[in-house]
Amino acid sequence: MSVKVNMGGLKKLAKNIENLDGKQLTMADTINDSFVSSCSSFNSFDELLGASPFDASTAKEFEAIADDEWDAYIANNTNFSSWEEMKGSALRLYIKNQVGKGL
């Protein structure tokens, strides 16, 4: 009895992982509309940020928000207890989706 092995899925998986190697990700890559809407009542990060009490119309202003205040806002408006937890979850989901793409 012979067994026929199809390596197509494994090759696709390897290619997907290779495509991630060295890739520079932005916050928009990981904290996208789909992710934000899945963990909050907002449809996008811009909407989440716009509803906050912070003036952050530029990246520099966003970075100037006190960590503890932003963490409290994230805890009160998302399913996460902190910004770091939210970013980590978004990154893991992004990687999972990229690795499994086309499989």
PDB file of C-alpha atoms in Angstrom:
ATOM      1  CA  MET A   1       0.000   0.000   0.000  1.00  0.00           C
ATOM      2  CA  SER A   2       1.418   3.370  -0.958  1.00  0.00           C
ATOM      3  CA  VAL A   3       0.659   6.726   0.556  1.00  0.00           C
ATOM      4  CA  LYS A   4       0.574   9.895  -1.461  1.00  0.00           C
ATOM      5  CA  VAL A   5       1.643  13.044   0.397  1.00  0.00           C
ATOM      6  CA  ASN A   6       0.607  16.519  -0.699  1.00  0.00           C
ATOM      7  CA  MET A   7       3.159  19.070   0.526  1.00  0.00           C
ATOM      8  CA  GLY A   8       1.320  22.082  -0.963  1.00  0.00           C
ATOM      9  CA  GLY A   9      -0.087  23.233   2.358  1.00  0.00           C
ATOM     10  CA  LEU A  10       3.248  22.897   4.110  1.00  0.00           C
ATOM     11  CA  LYS A  11       4.998  24.809   1.331  1.00  0.00           C
ATOM     12  CA  LYS A  12       2.374  27.584   1.553  1.00  0.00           C
ATOM     13  CA  LEU A  13       2.817  27.742   5.326  1.00  0.00           C
ATOM     14  CA  ALA A  14       6.594  28.029   4.925  1.00  0.00           C
ATOM     15  CA  LYS A  15       6.164  30.785   2.310  1.00  0.00           C
ATOM     16  CA  ASN A  16       3.778  32.712   4.594  1.00  0.00           C
ATOM     17  CA  ILE A  17       6.278  32.540   7.452  1.00  0.00           C
ATOM     18  CA  GLU A  18       9.086  33.616   5.126  1.00  0.00           C
ATOM     19  CA  ASN A  19       7.008  36.640   4.033  1.00  0.00           C
ATOM     20  CA  LEU A  20       6.807  37.777   7.675  1.00  0.00           C
ATOM     21  CA  ASP A  21      10.557  37.586   8.242  1.00  0.00           C
ATOM     22  CA  GLY A  22      11.959  41.078   8.638  1.00  0.00           C
ATOM     23  CA  LYS A  23       8.667  42.755   7.769  1.00  0.00           C
ATOM     24  CA  GLN A  24       8.266  46.185   9.334  1.00  0.00           C
ATOM     25  CA  LEU A  25       4.770  46.480  10.784  1.00  0.00           C
ATOM     26  CA  THR A  26       2.928  49.659  11.577  1.00  0.00           C
ATOM     27  CA  MET A  27       0.238  50.092  14.173  1.00  0.00           C
ATOM     28  CA  ALA A  28      -2.265  50.323  11.302  1.00  0.00           C
ATOM     29  CA  ASP A  29      -1.234  46.821  10.168  1.00  0.00           C
ATOM     30  CA  THR A  30      -2.091  45.205  13.477  1.00  0.00           C
ATOM     31  CA  ILE A  31      -4.665  47.488  15.105  1.00  0.00           C
ATOM     32  CA  ASN A  32      -6.898  47.613  12.056  1.00  0.00           C
ATOM     33  CA  ASP A  33     -10.631  48.304  11.817  1.00  0.00           C
ATOM     34  CA  SER A  34     -11.560  44.640  12.095  1.00  0.00           C
ATOM     35  CA  PHE A  35      -9.520  44.202  15.263  1.00  0.00           C
ATOM     36  CA  VAL A  36     -10.816  47.374  16.930  1.00  0.00           C
ATOM     37  CA  SER A  37     -14.434  46.558  16.142  1.00  0.00           C
ATOM     38  CA  SER A  38     -13.975  43.063  17.576  1.00  0.00           C
ATOM     39  CA  CYS A  39     -12.737  44.310  20.955  1.00  0.00           C
ATOM     40  CA  SER A  40     -14.639  47.572  21.441  1.00  0.00           C
ATOM     41  CA  SER A  41     -17.764  49.441  20.469  1.00  0.00           C
ATOM     42  CA  PHE A  42     -15.753  51.460  17.954  1.00  0.00           C
ATOM     43  CA  ASN A  43     -15.333  50.715  14.247  1.00  0.00           C
ATOM     44  CA  SER A  44     -11.743  51.936  13.925  1.00  0.00           C
ATOM     45  CA  PHE A  45      -8.743  53.095  15.916  1.00  0.00           C
ATOM     46  CA  ASP A  46      -9.379  56.637  14.708  1.00  0.00           C
ATOM     47  CA  GLU A  47     -12.894  56.436  16.143  1.00  0.00           C
ATOM     48  CA  LEU A  48     -11.582  55.002  19.434  1.00  0.00           C
ATOM     49  CA  LEU A  49      -8.991  57.758  19.678  1.00  0.00           C
ATOM     50  CA  GLY A  50     -11.434  60.461  18.580  1.00  0.00           C
ATOM     51  CA  ALA A  51     -13.847  59.542  21.383  1.00  0.00           C
ATOM     52  CA  SER A  52     -11.081  59.819  23.972  1.00  0.00           C
ATOM     53  CA  PRO A  53     -10.493  62.918  26.083  1.00  0.00           C
ATOM     54  CA  PHE A  54      -7.017  63.261  24.579  1.00  0.00           C
ATOM     55  CA  ASP A  55      -5.913  65.669  21.864  1.00  0.00           C
ATOM     56  CA  ALA A  56      -3.892  63.385  19.639  1.00  0.00           C
ATOM     57  CA  SER A  57      -4.234  64.504  16.047  1.00  0.00           C
ATOM     58  CA  THR A  58      -0.547  63.775  15.379  1.00  0.00           C
ATOM     59  CA  ALA A  59       1.721  60.860  16.238  1.00  0.00           C
ATOM     60  CA  LYS A  60       3.752  63.125  18.492  1.00  0.00           C
ATOM     61  CA  GLU A  61       0.637  64.126  20.453  1.00  0.00           C
ATOM     62  CA  PHE A  62      -0.418  60.487  20.718  1.00  0.00           C
ATOM     63  CA  GLU A  63       2.985  59.511  22.088  1.00  0.00           C
ATOM     64  CA  ALA A  64       2.726  62.322  24.659  1.00  0.00           C
ATOM     65  CA  ILE A  65      -0.381  60.818  26.306  1.00  0.00           C
ATOM     66  CA  ALA A  66       0.505  59.575  29.790  1.00  0.00           C
ATOM     67  CA  ASP A  67       0.724  55.777  29.785  1.00  0.00           C
ATOM     68  CA  ASP A  68      -1.451  55.326  32.867  1.00  0.00           C
ATOM     69  CA  GLU A  69      -4.181  57.579  31.466  1.00  0.00           C
ATOM     70  CA  TRP A  70      -4.173  55.792  28.092  1.00  0.00           C
ATOM     71  CA  ASP A  71      -4.196  52.391  29.833  1.00  0.00           C
ATOM     72  CA  ALA A  72      -7.234  53.481  31.868  1.00  0.00           C
ATOM     73  CA  TYR A  73      -9.016  54.630  28.697  1.00  0.00           C
ATOM     74  CA  ILE A  74      -8.216  51.323  26.949  1.00  0.00           C
ATOM     75  CA  ALA A  75      -9.400  49.334  30.003  1.00  0.00           C
ATOM     76  CA  ASN A  76     -12.685  51.259  30.086  1.00  0.00           C
ATOM     77  CA  ASN A  77     -13.362  51.146  26.336  1.00  0.00           C
ATOM     78  CA  THR A  78     -12.038  47.802  25.088  1.00  0.00           C
ATOM     79  CA  ASN A  79     -11.809  44.183  26.197  1.00  0.00           C
ATOM     80  CA  PHE A  80      -8.214  44.766  27.341  1.00  0.00           C
ATOM     81  CA  SER A  81      -6.779  45.884  30.646  1.00  0.00           C
ATOM     82  CA  SER A  82      -3.919  47.883  29.096  1.00  0.00           C
ATOM     83  CA  TRP A  83      -2.506  49.264  25.867  1.00  0.00           C
ATOM     84  CA  GLU A  84       0.320  46.710  25.939  1.00  0.00           C
ATOM     85  CA  GLU A  85      -2.188  43.865  26.238  1.00  0.00           C
ATOM     86  CA  MET A  86      -4.191  45.287  23.318  1.00  0.00           C
ATOM     87  CA  LYS A  87      -1.111  45.709  21.109  1.00  0.00           C
ATOM     88  CA  GLY A  88       0.126  42.212  21.950  1.00  0.00           C
ATOM     89  CA  SER A  89      -3.224  40.652  21.134  1.00  0.00           C
ATOM     90  CA  ALA A  90      -3.427  42.560  17.844  1.00  0.00           C
ATOM     91  CA  LEU A  91       0.080  41.430  16.871  1.00  0.00           C
ATOM     92  CA  ARG A  92      -0.633  37.780  17.682  1.00  0.00           C
ATOM     93  CA  LEU A  93      -3.846  37.874  15.643  1.00  0.00           C
ATOM     94  CA  TYR A  94      -2.075  39.559  12.717  1.00  0.00           C
ATOM     95  CA  ILE A  95       0.678  36.921  12.704  1.00  0.00           C
ATOM     96  CA  LYS A  96      -1.849  34.086  13.003  1.00  0.00           C
ATOM     97  CA  ASN A  97      -3.811  35.465  10.041  1.00  0.00           C
ATOM     98  CA  GLN A  98      -0.700  36.007   7.917  1.00  0.00           C
ATOM     99  CA  VAL A  99       0.720  32.560   8.645  1.00  0.00           C
ATOM    100  CA  GLY A 100      -2.590  30.874   7.853  1.00  0.00           C
ATOM    101  CA  LYS A 101      -3.332  32.923   4.737  1.00  0.00           C
ATOM    102  CA  GLY A 102      -4.419  30.743   1.856  1.00  0.00           C
ATOM    103  CA  LEU A 103      -4.460  27.513   3.828  1.00  0.00           C
TER     104      LEU A 103
END
